[in-house]
Structures are given as C-alpha cells and as structure tokens.
Tab-separated table of C-alpha atoms in Angstrom:
chain	number	residue	atom	x	y	z
A	1	MET	CA	6.540	-24.294	-41.717
A	2	ASP	CA	6.891	-23.064	-38.169
A	3	GLU	CA	10.647	-23.197	-38.324
A	4	VAL	CA	12.285	-19.813	-38.168
A	5	LYS	CA	15.623	-18.775	-39.540
A	6	VAL	CA	18.262	-18.494	-36.828
A	7	ILE	CA	21.123	-16.085	-37.450
A	8	GLU	CA	24.302	-16.367	-35.402
A	9	ILE	CA	25.410	-12.760	-34.912
A	10	LYS	CA	29.144	-12.102	-34.976
A	11	LYS	CA	30.795	-9.567	-32.739
A	12	SER	CA	31.144	-6.357	-34.690
A	13	ILE	CA	34.490	-4.763	-35.389
A	14	PHE	CA	33.383	-1.213	-36.085
A	15	GLU	CA	34.886	1.292	-33.738
A	16	ASP	CA	32.461	4.131	-34.221
A	17	ASN	CA	29.033	2.683	-33.563
A	18	ASP	CA	27.235	6.056	-33.545
A	19	LYS	CA	28.489	6.803	-37.047
A	20	ASP	CA	27.595	3.331	-38.222
A	21	ALA	CA	24.111	3.623	-36.697
A	22	ASP	CA	23.512	6.908	-38.550
A	23	LEU	CA	24.644	5.226	-41.768
A	24	LEU	CA	22.241	2.325	-41.177
A	25	ARG	CA	19.372	4.768	-40.582
A	26	LYS	CA	20.145	6.418	-43.934
A	27	GLU	CA	20.269	3.038	-45.700
A	28	LEU	CA	16.902	2.110	-44.170
A	29	LYS	CA	15.414	5.471	-45.141
A	30	ALA	CA	16.518	4.893	-48.748
A	31	LYS	CA	14.725	1.539	-48.681
A	32	GLY	CA	11.643	2.967	-46.966
A	33	VAL	CA	12.015	0.644	-43.968
A	34	PHE	CA	11.244	1.966	-40.461
A	35	LEU	CA	13.192	0.180	-37.710
A	36	LEU	CA	11.830	0.099	-34.154
A	37	ASN	CA	14.120	-1.061	-31.338
A	38	LEU	CA	12.124	-2.601	-28.482
A	39	MET	CA	13.901	-3.080	-25.158
A	40	SER	CA	13.068	-4.280	-21.644
A	41	SER	CA	14.106	-6.536	-18.798
A	42	PRO	CA	13.574	-10.278	-19.128
A	43	GLY	CA	9.982	-11.241	-18.432
A	44	SER	CA	8.424	-7.801	-18.859
A	45	GLY	CA	6.156	-9.058	-21.631
A	46	LYS	CA	7.957	-7.954	-24.824
A	47	THR	CA	6.853	-10.944	-26.890
A	48	THR	CA	3.196	-10.881	-25.790
A	49	THR	CA	3.032	-7.124	-26.416
A	50	LEU	CA	4.612	-7.631	-29.811
A	51	ILE	CA	2.107	-10.320	-30.813
A	52	ARG	CA	-0.842	-8.056	-29.918
A	53	THR	CA	0.740	-5.107	-31.744
A	54	LEU	CA	1.529	-7.139	-34.864
A	55	ASN	CA	-2.029	-8.421	-35.067
A	56	LEU	CA	-3.240	-4.808	-35.026
A	57	LEU	CA	-0.744	-3.599	-37.636
A	58	LYS	CA	-0.203	-6.478	-40.041
A	59	ASP	CA	-3.155	-5.624	-42.300
A	60	LYS	CA	-2.181	-1.957	-42.475
A	61	MET	CA	1.488	-2.367	-43.386
A	62	ARG	CA	4.128	-4.979	-44.121
A	63	VAL	CA	5.962	-5.867	-40.963
A	64	ALA	CA	8.893	-8.160	-40.116
A	65	VAL	CA	10.346	-9.099	-36.741
A	66	MET	CA	13.884	-9.794	-35.543
A	67	GLU	CA	14.073	-11.492	-32.152
A	68	ALA	CA	17.409	-11.167	-30.412
A	69	ASP	CA	18.222	-13.702	-27.777
A	70	ILE	CA	21.293	-15.237	-26.268
A	71	ASP	CA	20.620	-18.688	-27.631
A	72	SER	CA	16.993	-19.830	-27.732
A	73	ASP	CA	14.534	-19.435	-30.594
A	74	VAL	CA	11.259	-19.743	-28.662
A	75	ASP	CA	10.223	-16.115	-29.231
A	76	ALA	CA	10.554	-16.028	-33.017
A	77	VAL	CA	8.637	-19.303	-33.320
A	78	LYS	CA	5.936	-18.015	-30.953
A	79	ILE	CA	5.528	-14.788	-32.944
A	80	LEU	CA	5.387	-16.513	-36.313
A	81	ARG	CA	2.763	-18.952	-35.030
A	82	ALA	CA	0.607	-16.306	-33.379
A	83	THR	CA	0.720	-13.666	-36.103
A	84	GLY	CA	2.042	-15.150	-39.349
A	85	VAL	CA	4.436	-12.183	-39.499
A	86	PRO	CA	7.881	-13.148	-40.867
A	87	SER	CA	10.209	-13.505	-37.882
A	88	ILE	CA	13.848	-14.378	-37.619
A	89	GLN	CA	15.881	-15.183	-34.550
A	90	LEU	CA	19.188	-13.481	-33.878
A	91	HIS	CA	21.564	-15.329	-31.582
A	92	THR	CA	23.984	-13.010	-29.882
A	93	GLY	CA	26.178	-15.810	-28.570
A	94	GLY	CA	26.059	-14.554	-25.008
A	95	MET	CA	26.440	-10.894	-25.946
A	96	CYS	CA	24.253	-8.559	-23.953
A	97	HIS	CA	23.308	-6.051	-26.632
A	98	LEU	CA	23.123	-5.371	-30.358
A	99	ASP	CA	24.996	-2.530	-32.008
A	100	ALA	CA	24.307	-1.158	-35.494
A	101	GLU	CA	26.549	-3.628	-37.311
A	102	MET	CA	24.992	-6.580	-35.461
A	103	THR	CA	21.549	-5.207	-36.340
A	104	ARG	CA	22.639	-4.935	-39.976
A	105	GLN	CA	23.665	-8.636	-39.914
A	106	GLY	CA	20.091	-9.400	-38.908
A	107	LEU	CA	18.523	-7.065	-41.477
A	108	ASP	CA	20.538	-8.782	-44.228
A	109	ASN	CA	18.290	-11.771	-43.591
A	110	VAL	CA	14.997	-9.877	-43.778
A	111	ALA	CA	13.230	-9.460	-47.120
A	112	MET	CA	13.253	-5.658	-47.308
A	113	ASP	CA	11.364	-5.084	-50.564
A	114	GLY	CA	8.004	-3.613	-49.679
A	115	THR	CA	8.574	-3.989	-45.933
A	116	ASP	CA	7.381	-0.877	-44.075
A	117	LEU	CA	8.369	-1.732	-40.539
A	118	VAL	CA	10.942	-4.003	-38.898
A	119	ILE	CA	10.658	-4.481	-35.161
A	120	LEU	CA	13.807	-5.539	-33.356
A	121	GLU	CA	13.211	-7.194	-29.998
A	122	ASN	CA	16.533	-6.477	-28.313
A	123	VAL	CA	18.224	-8.669	-25.662
A	124	GLY	CA	16.352	-8.588	-22.312
A	125	ASN	CA	18.470	-6.188	-20.274
A	126	LEU	CA	18.008	-2.605	-19.025
A	127	VAL	CA	21.698	-1.772	-19.052
A	128	CYS	CA	23.713	-2.702	-22.118
A	129	PRO	CA	21.250	-2.288	-25.017
A	130	ALA	CA	20.804	1.361	-23.999
A	131	GLU	CA	24.475	2.026	-24.639
A	132	PHE	CA	24.482	1.031	-28.298
A	133	ASP	CA	22.542	2.838	-31.018
A	134	THR	CA	21.117	0.054	-33.218
A	135	GLY	CA	20.319	2.375	-36.105
A	136	ALA	CA	16.622	2.326	-35.243
A	137	VAL	CA	14.382	5.296	-36.086
A	138	ARG	CA	12.663	5.017	-32.697
A	139	ASN	CA	13.412	3.316	-29.388
A	140	ALA	CA	10.628	1.809	-27.294
A	141	MET	CA	10.791	0.070	-23.947
A	142	ILE	CA	8.522	-1.916	-21.696
A	143	LEU	CA	8.595	-1.553	-17.935
A	144	SER	CA	6.302	-3.999	-16.159
A	145	VAL	CA	4.491	-3.195	-12.916
A	146	PRO	CA	6.217	-5.928	-10.840
A	147	GLU	CA	9.625	-4.397	-11.620
A	148	GLY	CA	8.774	-1.270	-9.627
A	149	ASP	CA	8.078	2.395	-10.353
A	150	ASP	CA	11.631	3.424	-9.392
A	151	LYS	CA	13.353	1.923	-12.426
A	152	PRO	CA	13.787	5.272	-14.262
A	153	LEU	CA	15.853	6.377	-11.247
A	154	LYS	CA	18.073	3.318	-11.425
A	155	TYR	CA	18.446	2.881	-15.183
A	156	PRO	CA	18.617	6.520	-16.343
A	157	LEU	CA	20.235	5.927	-19.734
A	158	MET	CA	17.626	3.405	-20.891
A	159	PHE	CA	14.752	5.759	-20.069
A	160	SER	CA	16.503	8.807	-21.505
A	161	ILE	CA	16.900	7.267	-24.976
A	162	CYS	CA	13.372	5.855	-25.302
A	163	ASP	CA	10.698	7.699	-27.275
A	164	ILE	CA	7.953	5.649	-25.673
A	165	VAL	CA	7.620	3.691	-22.431
A	166	LEU	CA	4.938	1.016	-22.195
A	167	VAL	CA	4.005	0.249	-18.599
A	168	ASN	CA	2.858	-3.362	-18.866
A	169	LYS	CA	0.920	-5.715	-16.551
A	170	ILE	CA	-1.366	-2.976	-15.222
A	171	ASP	CA	-3.865	-5.757	-14.393
A	172	VAL	CA	-1.719	-6.609	-11.349
A	173	LEU	CA	-1.438	-3.011	-10.082
A	174	PRO	CA	-3.630	-3.867	-7.034
A	175	TYR	CA	-1.069	-6.461	-5.869
A	176	PHE	CA	2.061	-4.332	-6.184
A	177	ASP	CA	3.299	-1.145	-4.610
A	178	PHE	CA	3.553	0.662	-7.961
A	179	ASP	CA	2.522	4.311	-8.338
A	180	LEU	CA	1.723	5.057	-11.971
A	181	GLU	CA	1.875	8.833	-11.474
A	182	LYS	CA	5.220	8.598	-9.716
A	183	CYS	CA	6.481	6.436	-12.542
A	184	ARG	CA	5.362	9.003	-15.137
A	185	GLU	CA	7.144	11.688	-13.156
A	186	TYR	CA	10.396	9.653	-12.980
A	187	VAL	CA	10.213	8.964	-16.729
A	188	ARG	CA	9.752	12.711	-17.358
A	189	MET	CA	12.840	13.432	-15.238
A	190	ARG	CA	14.874	11.278	-17.601
A	191	ASN	CA	13.154	12.287	-20.806
A	192	PRO	CA	10.449	14.971	-20.873
A	193	ARG	CA	9.444	14.036	-24.447
A	194	ALA	CA	8.896	10.337	-23.792
A	195	ARG	CA	5.331	9.119	-24.129
A	196	VAL	CA	4.074	6.759	-21.399
A	197	ILE	CA	1.290	4.283	-22.229
A	198	PRO	CA	-0.079	1.907	-19.560
A	199	ILE	CA	-0.955	-1.455	-21.126
A	200	CYS	CA	-1.915	-5.007	-20.286
A	201	ALA	CA	-0.474	-7.242	-22.988
A	202	ARG	CA	-2.334	-10.252	-21.572
A	203	THR	CA	-5.788	-8.704	-22.122
A	204	GLY	CA	-4.787	-6.258	-24.859
A	205	GLU	CA	-5.725	-3.121	-22.904
A	206	GLY	CA	-3.806	-0.086	-24.127
A	207	VAL	CA	-1.996	-1.930	-26.931
A	208	GLU	CA	-4.139	-0.194	-29.541
A	209	ALA	CA	-2.712	3.182	-28.434
A	210	PHE	CA	0.807	1.827	-28.919
A	211	ALA	CA	-0.049	0.399	-32.354
A	212	GLN	CA	-1.572	3.747	-33.325
A	213	TRP	CA	1.534	5.618	-32.171
A	214	LEU	CA	3.717	3.264	-34.228
A	215	ASP	CA	1.451	3.590	-37.265
A	216	ASP	CA	1.626	7.412	-36.998
A	217	GLU	CA	5.410	7.354	-36.575
A	218	VAL	CA	5.917	5.149	-39.625
A	219	THR	CA	3.586	7.322	-41.733
A	220	ALA	CA	5.254	10.578	-40.612
A	221	TRP	CA	8.733	9.211	-41.263
A	222	LYS	CA	7.840	7.992	-44.742
A	223	LYS	CA	6.676	11.513	-45.608
A	224	GLN	CA	9.884	13.159	-44.353
B	1	MET	CA	24.619	8.894	9.932
B	2	ASP	CA	22.518	7.445	7.168
B	3	GLU	CA	25.006	8.463	4.548
B	4	VAL	CA	26.739	5.567	2.911
B	5	LYS	CA	30.121	5.484	1.296
B	6	VAL	CA	29.931	5.563	-2.480
B	7	ILE	CA	32.806	3.955	-4.383
B	8	GLU	CA	33.319	4.771	-8.061
B	9	ILE	CA	34.527	1.514	-9.567
B	10	LYS	CA	37.153	1.761	-12.307
B	11	LYS	CA	37.190	-0.543	-15.292
B	12	SER	CA	39.570	-3.350	-14.548
B	13	ILE	CA	42.620	-4.033	-16.650
B	14	PHE	CA	43.233	-7.662	-15.734
B	15	GLU	CA	43.087	-9.954	-18.708
B	16	ASP	CA	42.561	-13.228	-16.917
B	17	ASN	CA	39.530	-12.693	-14.716
B	18	ASP	CA	39.140	-16.380	-13.789
B	19	LYS	CA	42.674	-16.470	-12.391
B	20	ASP	CA	42.140	-13.199	-10.568
B	21	ALA	CA	38.844	-14.453	-9.117
B	22	ASP	CA	40.560	-17.587	-7.764
B	23	LEU	CA	43.216	-15.378	-6.217
B	24	LEU	CA	40.565	-13.187	-4.573
B	25	ARG	CA	38.823	-16.278	-3.157
B	26	LYS	CA	42.159	-17.356	-1.609
B	27	GLU	CA	42.715	-13.883	-0.142
B	28	LEU	CA	39.206	-13.939	1.342
B	29	LYS	CA	39.735	-17.434	2.728
B	30	ALA	CA	42.926	-16.259	4.447
B	31	LYS	CA	40.919	-13.447	6.048
B	32	GLY	CA	38.011	-15.720	6.971
B	33	VAL	CA	35.537	-13.693	4.892
B	34	PHE	CA	32.810	-15.502	2.928
B	35	LEU	CA	31.667	-13.592	-0.169
B	36	LEU	CA	28.187	-14.192	-1.600
B	37	ASN	CA	27.358	-12.817	-5.047
B	38	LEU	CA	23.632	-12.102	-5.395
B	39	MET	CA	22.276	-11.555	-8.891
B	40	SER	CA	18.912	-10.942	-10.550
B	41	SER	CA	16.979	-8.808	-13.006
B	42	PRO	CA	15.991	-5.277	-12.018
B	43	GLY	CA	12.927	-5.269	-9.797
B	44	SER	CA	13.039	-8.923	-8.730
B	45	GLY	CA	13.284	-7.945	-5.069
B	46	LYS	CA	17.016	-8.269	-4.306
B	47	THR	CA	17.098	-5.433	-1.798
B	48	THR	CA	13.946	-6.463	0.102
B	49	THR	CA	15.176	-10.070	0.249
B	50	LEU	CA	18.536	-8.861	1.469
B	51	ILE	CA	17.008	-6.738	4.242
B	52	ARG	CA	14.990	-9.735	5.529
B	53	THR	CA	18.023	-12.016	5.328
B	54	LEU	CA	20.318	-9.554	7.100
B	55	ASN	CA	17.852	-9.126	9.944
B	56	LEU	CA	17.893	-12.921	10.424
B	57	LEU	CA	21.687	-13.238	10.258
B	58	LYS	CA	23.110	-10.080	11.818
B	59	ASP	CA	23.032	-11.371	15.396
B	60	LYS	CA	24.664	-14.675	14.413
B	61	MET	CA	27.599	-13.320	12.430
B	62	ARG	CA	29.212	-10.089	11.304
B	63	VAL	CA	27.909	-9.120	7.908
B	64	ALA	CA	28.660	-6.309	5.458
B	65	VAL	CA	26.949	-5.395	2.201
B	66	MET	CA	28.208	-4.010	-1.093
B	67	GLU	CA	25.482	-2.669	-3.370
B	68	ALA	CA	26.454	-2.374	-7.000
B	69	ASP	CA	24.473	-0.005	-9.154
B	70	ILE	CA	25.003	2.047	-12.232
B	71	ASP	CA	24.756	5.345	-10.462
B	72	SER	CA	22.219	5.619	-7.645
B	73	ASP	CA	22.778	4.945	-3.954
B	74	VAL	CA	19.191	4.289	-2.866
B	75	ASP	CA	19.771	0.594	-2.104
B	76	ALA	CA	22.759	0.976	0.228
B	77	VAL	CA	20.962	3.721	2.166
B	78	LYS	CA	17.796	1.600	2.391
B	79	ILE	CA	19.732	-1.411	3.691
B	80	LEU	CA	21.674	0.555	6.262
B	81	ARG	CA	18.478	2.182	7.549
B	82	ALA	CA	16.498	-1.060	7.699
B	83	THR	CA	19.161	-3.312	9.210
B	84	GLY	CA	22.029	-1.240	10.619
B	85	VAL	CA	24.380	-3.522	8.679
B	86	PRO	CA	27.381	-1.652	7.220
B	87	SER	CA	26.645	-1.056	3.548
B	88	ILE	CA	28.616	0.624	0.830
B	89	GLN	CA	27.514	1.567	-2.650
B	90	LEU	CA	29.582	0.628	-5.692
B	91	HIS	CA	29.027	2.746	-8.788
B	92	THR	CA	29.907	0.889	-11.937
B	93	GLY	CA	29.725	3.996	-14.125
B	94	GLY	CA	27.359	2.391	-16.607
B	95	MET	CA	29.146	-0.960	-16.618
B	96	CYS	CA	26.818	-3.933	-16.631
B	97	HIS	CA	28.747	-6.309	-14.386
B	98	LEU	CA	31.481	-6.627	-11.781
B	99	ASP	CA	34.549	-8.763	-12.318
B	100	ALA	CA	36.965	-9.898	-9.584
B	101	GLU	CA	39.152	-6.792	-9.693
B	102	MET	CA	36.121	-4.504	-9.525
B	103	THR	CA	34.835	-6.540	-6.581
B	104	ARG	CA	38.238	-6.182	-4.922
B	105	GLN	CA	38.002	-2.382	-5.297
B	106	GLY	CA	34.770	-2.579	-3.332
B	107	LEU	CA	36.162	-4.958	-0.689
B	108	ASP	CA	39.060	-2.544	-0.096
B	109	ASN	CA	36.437	-0.249	1.423
B	110	VAL	CA	34.879	-2.844	3.741
B	111	ALA	CA	36.242	-3.351	7.244
B	112	MET	CA	37.294	-6.983	6.936
B	113	ASP	CA	38.549	-7.654	10.469
B	114	GLY	CA	36.085	-9.972	12.141
B	115	THR	CA	33.643	-9.837	9.211
B	116	ASP	CA	32.248	-13.296	8.469
B	117	LEU	CA	30.138	-12.596	5.442
B	118	VAL	CA	30.088	-9.971	2.705
B	119	ILE	CA	27.088	-9.943	0.416
B	120	LEU	CA	27.570	-8.359	-2.981
B	121	GLU	CA	24.370	-7.242	-4.658
B	122	ASN	CA	25.464	-7.319	-8.281
B	123	VAL	CA	24.110	-5.080	-11.091
B	124	GLY	CA	20.500	-5.933	-12.025
B	125	ASN	CA	20.965	-7.958	-15.200
B	126	LEU	CA	20.588	-11.653	-16.091
B	127	VAL	CA	23.198	-11.592	-18.831
B	128	CYS	CA	26.512	-9.909	-18.105
B	129	PRO	CA	27.115	-10.587	-14.382
B	130	ALA	CA	26.953	-14.331	-15.145
B	131	GLU	CA	29.952	-14.050	-17.427
B	132	PHE	CA	32.372	-12.713	-14.840
B	133	ASP	CA	33.511	-14.634	-11.772
B	134	THR	CA	33.536	-12.066	-8.951
B	135	GLY	CA	35.657	-14.218	-6.647
B	136	ALA	CA	32.611	-15.112	-4.548
B	137	VAL	CA	32.461	-18.430	-2.674
B	138	ARG	CA	28.831	-18.902	-3.710
B	139	ASN	CA	26.521	-17.417	-6.326
B	140	ALA	CA	22.848	-16.831	-5.578
B	141	MET	CA	20.124	-15.456	-7.780
B	142	ILE	CA	16.553	-14.295	-7.478
B	143	LEU	CA	13.943	-15.014	-10.132
B	144	SER	CA	10.598	-13.389	-9.430
B	145	VAL	CA	7.268	-14.919	-10.417
B	146	PRO	CA	6.242	-12.081	-12.785
B	147	GLU	CA	9.375	-12.687	-14.870
B	148	GLY	CA	8.113	-16.110	-15.949
B	149	ASP	CA	9.051	-19.750	-15.339
B	150	ASP	CA	10.891	-19.999	-18.682
B	151	LYS	CA	13.844	-17.817	-17.703
B	152	PRO	CA	16.254	-20.757	-17.109
B	153	LEU	CA	15.680	-21.654	-20.775
B	154	LYS	CA	16.520	-18.156	-21.940
B	155	TYR	CA	19.379	-17.262	-19.600
B	156	PRO	CA	21.203	-20.602	-19.311
B	157	LEU	CA	24.565	-19.302	-18.108
B	158	MET	CA	23.100	-17.358	-15.171
B	159	PHE	CA	21.210	-20.410	-13.894
B	160	SER	CA	24.103	-22.788	-14.506
B	161	ILE	CA	26.514	-20.848	-12.276
B	162	CYS	CA	24.132	-20.299	-9.345
B	163	ASP	CA	24.251	-22.503	-6.257
B	164	ILE	CA	20.836	-21.342	-5.147
B	165	VAL	CA	17.814	-19.853	-6.913
B	166	LEU	CA	15.271	-17.922	-4.854
B	167	VAL	CA	11.876	-17.776	-6.549
B	168	ASN	CA	10.478	-14.525	-5.172
B	169	LYS	CA	6.992	-12.952	-5.097
B	170	ILE	CA	5.200	-16.278	-4.634
B	171	ASP	CA	2.326	-14.287	-3.085
B	172	VAL	CA	1.302	-13.263	-6.625
B	173	LEU	CA	1.422	-16.797	-8.069
B	174	PRO	CA	-2.395	-16.794	-8.475
B	175	TYR	CA	-2.190	-13.815	-10.832
B	176	PHE	CA	0.548	-15.098	-13.123
B	177	ASP	CA	0.963	-18.053	-15.418
B	178	PHE	CA	3.996	-19.379	-13.525
B	179	ASP	CA	4.440	-23.116	-12.908
B	180	LEU	CA	6.737	-23.658	-9.928
B	181	GLU	CA	7.376	-27.317	-10.765
B	182	LYS	CA	8.207	-26.489	-14.370
B	183	CYS	CA	10.566	-23.789	-13.108
B	184	ARG	CA	12.314	-26.283	-10.801
B	185	GLU	CA	12.684	-28.650	-13.743
B	186	TYR	CA	14.177	-25.942	-15.989
B	187	VAL	CA	16.615	-24.918	-13.234
B	188	ARG	CA	17.643	-28.590	-12.861
B	189	MET	CA	18.285	-28.778	-16.611
B	190	ARG	CA	20.810	-25.973	-16.241
B	191	ASN	CA	22.258	-27.030	-12.912
B	192	PRO	CA	21.181	-30.254	-11.194
B	193	ARG	CA	22.878	-29.225	-7.940
B	194	ALA	CA	21.193	-25.844	-7.588
B	195	ARG	CA	18.836	-25.458	-4.679
B	196	VAL	CA	15.489	-23.762	-5.372
B	197	ILE	CA	13.711	-21.937	-2.547
B	198	PRO	CA	10.324	-20.244	-3.114
B	199	ILE	CA	10.092	-17.045	-1.068
B	200	CYS	CA	8.029	-13.932	-0.565
B	201	ALA	CA	10.379	-11.141	0.476
B	202	ARG	CA	7.452	-8.814	1.151
B	203	THR	CA	5.984	-11.086	3.875
B	204	GLY	CA	9.180	-12.937	4.768
B	205	GLU	CA	7.904	-16.379	3.781
B	206	GLY	CA	10.765	-18.721	2.907
B	207	VAL	CA	13.517	-16.238	3.694
B	208	GLU	CA	14.415	-18.161	6.843
B	209	ALA	CA	15.346	-21.190	4.706
B	210	PHE	CA	17.661	-19.005	2.644
B	211	ALA	CA	19.248	-17.470	5.743
B	212	GLN	CA	19.757	-20.977	7.156
B	213	TRP	CA	21.373	-22.164	3.918
B	214	LEU	CA	23.704	-19.174	3.986
B	215	ASP	CA	24.544	-19.714	7.667
B	216	ASP	CA	25.359	-23.398	6.956
B	217	GLU	CA	27.486	-22.492	3.934
B	218	VAL	CA	29.514	-19.916	5.886
B	219	THR	CA	30.020	-22.357	8.777
B	220	ALA	CA	31.065	-25.226	6.468
B	221	TRP	CA	33.468	-23.016	4.534
B	222	LYS	CA	35.121	-21.710	7.698
B	223	LYS	CA	35.833	-25.306	8.740
B	224	GLN	CA	37.387	-26.244	5.397
C-alpha cells in the first residue's frame, strides 16, 4: 500500500510555455484546484516542511502531492507514509525543471474531483525551475539557513517570482553566519510583495503560519 | 585594483559537446594547463573552500580562477581580495551550466602562459552542470552536511562524474542528522573510485588533504 505511482515525464514540445501555463491555470480554476509550486535547493527541507504542512491542512481540505525528482521515488513514499495524503512521483529523466506541459502530465495522474489543493514539489534547483511557469497559482520557495543569507542576491529570478519565502532550519541559526534581517532585506530587493516566514521544519516552528497562509490563499482564490 | 573582469558568456552553438570537451582538454594539455571543474549546490561553501585551497597552493604553482554565476560578481571579487589569485567572473546570463565552448570563452580571458592550474567554479546546481563536460581534467564537488547524506541517491549523475567529493561543514555534524559513513557508501554506489574528504572550510580542517590531492593530480598530469 506504500507504493506510489511513478510517472515518467516526457520533454514537452510546446513553444510558448507562458501561454500554456496561463491555459493550465484556467483549466485548474474551472476544476476548482489550486496548484502550489514549491521550489528550493537540494537538502533545504522541502519534504519535511511539506509533511508538517500536509498534517496541518489535510483535515481542512483535500490535498494531493506531486513530487518531482530526477529518478528516485523516496520523497513520494515518505510523504504518503507520514501523512496518508495521495502522492505521486514525477520522474523528469534528468531534466532540471518542469514546465506547464510537464506539470499537466503529472496532473493527469491526480484524481482531481473534489481536490482543493495540489502541491508540486519541483526539482531541487534554484536556477532552472524559476525560468518556467508551471501553471501554478502561487510559487513558494524554501531557503535554509546553511545556504546563506546572500542567496537572493545570487539567484534573483527565483526570489522575484516567489510569493512566499520560507527560511528553514532556524534552529541552527547560532551555528551559521546568517542574518535574518539582511535576508529579509535582500528578498524585498527582489520582490517587495514576497512574504518571509522563518520556520524549523524539524520541530514544526513557524509551519503553522505557512499552512495558514496557504489555507487563506486557497480560500481567497476559490471565491474569485 | 579589486575590480575583476566580468565575461558575458554566450550560449554555445556546438552540437557535440563531448567532442568539443575532448578537444579543449587536448588544447589545455598542449599549454600545460590543468583545469578543475568544481561543482555544488548554492551555499555549500564553494567559495570559502576555494579561498582556503588557493592560499595553500598559490606559492607552489600558478593558479587562476573562473567564477561562474548567473549575474553577480561577488565571488570573483571575494577570491581576488582574499588570495590575490587572478580571478575572472563568468556571467551565464541565466544559464544553469557551462559546456566546453562556454568554458573556452572564459579561458580566452585567462593569461595561460605559465599557468599550471585553472579552477572553474561552476554554477551552483546539482543537476545541469553534471550533464555537460566542461573539458576539465578532473571534476570535484562539494556536498555540505546540512544538505543531507542522501544526496548521492537523488543526484546520481553529479556524484558519478566526480573524482572527488568534499563533505563540507563537518563542524555542524552534531546538529544535523547526517551519517558520514552512509554518505561514503552512497557515493561509492555512484562511483567506487571517487575520493571522499570531510572538510570544514570555515576552520580549514581537511582542506590541506584536498589541496594535496589537487597538487598530486596536477603533477601527475604534467608528467603524462
């Protein structure tokens, strides 16, 4: 029962990804499904954060998860086991990002009827996923303390397209040269509207604020 | 005097990158220049490791550095200031990797006469740089403790092409669930010949072993 469906994603042939992403957003709106695109570097704590968030949201709404990875399926299995939330694994076959058509290939394997929220865990990479609109309603990212507070300076596009930045692993702030206020300032430089929430996925600190934000976003979007 | 040269790299048009990379290696061999390609995720400590390594090697051989980044030049400036080693910045214009022709564009701006070693700090990304042979004689990568010991399972190609894996930030091992032996085992699964060296770039621990490895590799290659 712990086995998860693994989808081999094919390279998409659409030339105009922005147009296709807008189309996907309209299709999702018609079905009442909110898509969140979650991005980060490898090892920033996406899966642990997701598990905590799902456990806070799963009794309030119907959620499904798509885990994108180059070729393993450890994350989808981990999420299903820890939360019971339906999770599928998308294999990108070495590709470093997902565009809207690739996201659609994944969504074709999610039971959409009655689903309120689909969370896409994108490939672990601060560069490429930022360049391709997946069709998501909102983009979220995780920056972890050990990666450094200067990342918004070095990966401007990623920070500029994210609606929310979770600063994870704040429990290790004493051991790293990471200035939370500086980080907030750098994020603002890239995107003045982005919300920044410090969290510790390991202990759960701050994750409730993220879950609440997501809950509010889904509710607001459904009313639109 | 602290200003570094910034090179805007153009997208390459070569179709057969493997062939072009072999050609570049031959050209470098003819000039007696050893090229090391250093890869990692953002925030794993590439630049700090590099500064420590350069300070150990710069009196033994002539070294130059090429820093690849999407659009900032903070790393090249930092390296030049901390080591005095000639450093140039390569801007990839949003591109997530460097192939051999893009590397050659950078090398065209390095004074090659008498240079023994050029270190290329590739774009921070565990996915794309692994897919393109830069023409380097050796590939090195840094995995930092906070990223997790499971990364060789999730980014197989990157680990399979690296001759040496530096496990950085070992000073924070007590605060993370990172099993060094398990990590060694996973690296071996991907590449039985890869050397694994635990280091702490912040304090310098272990960096001498890396510098020695690099010194030996350059010496051996010059004799070939």
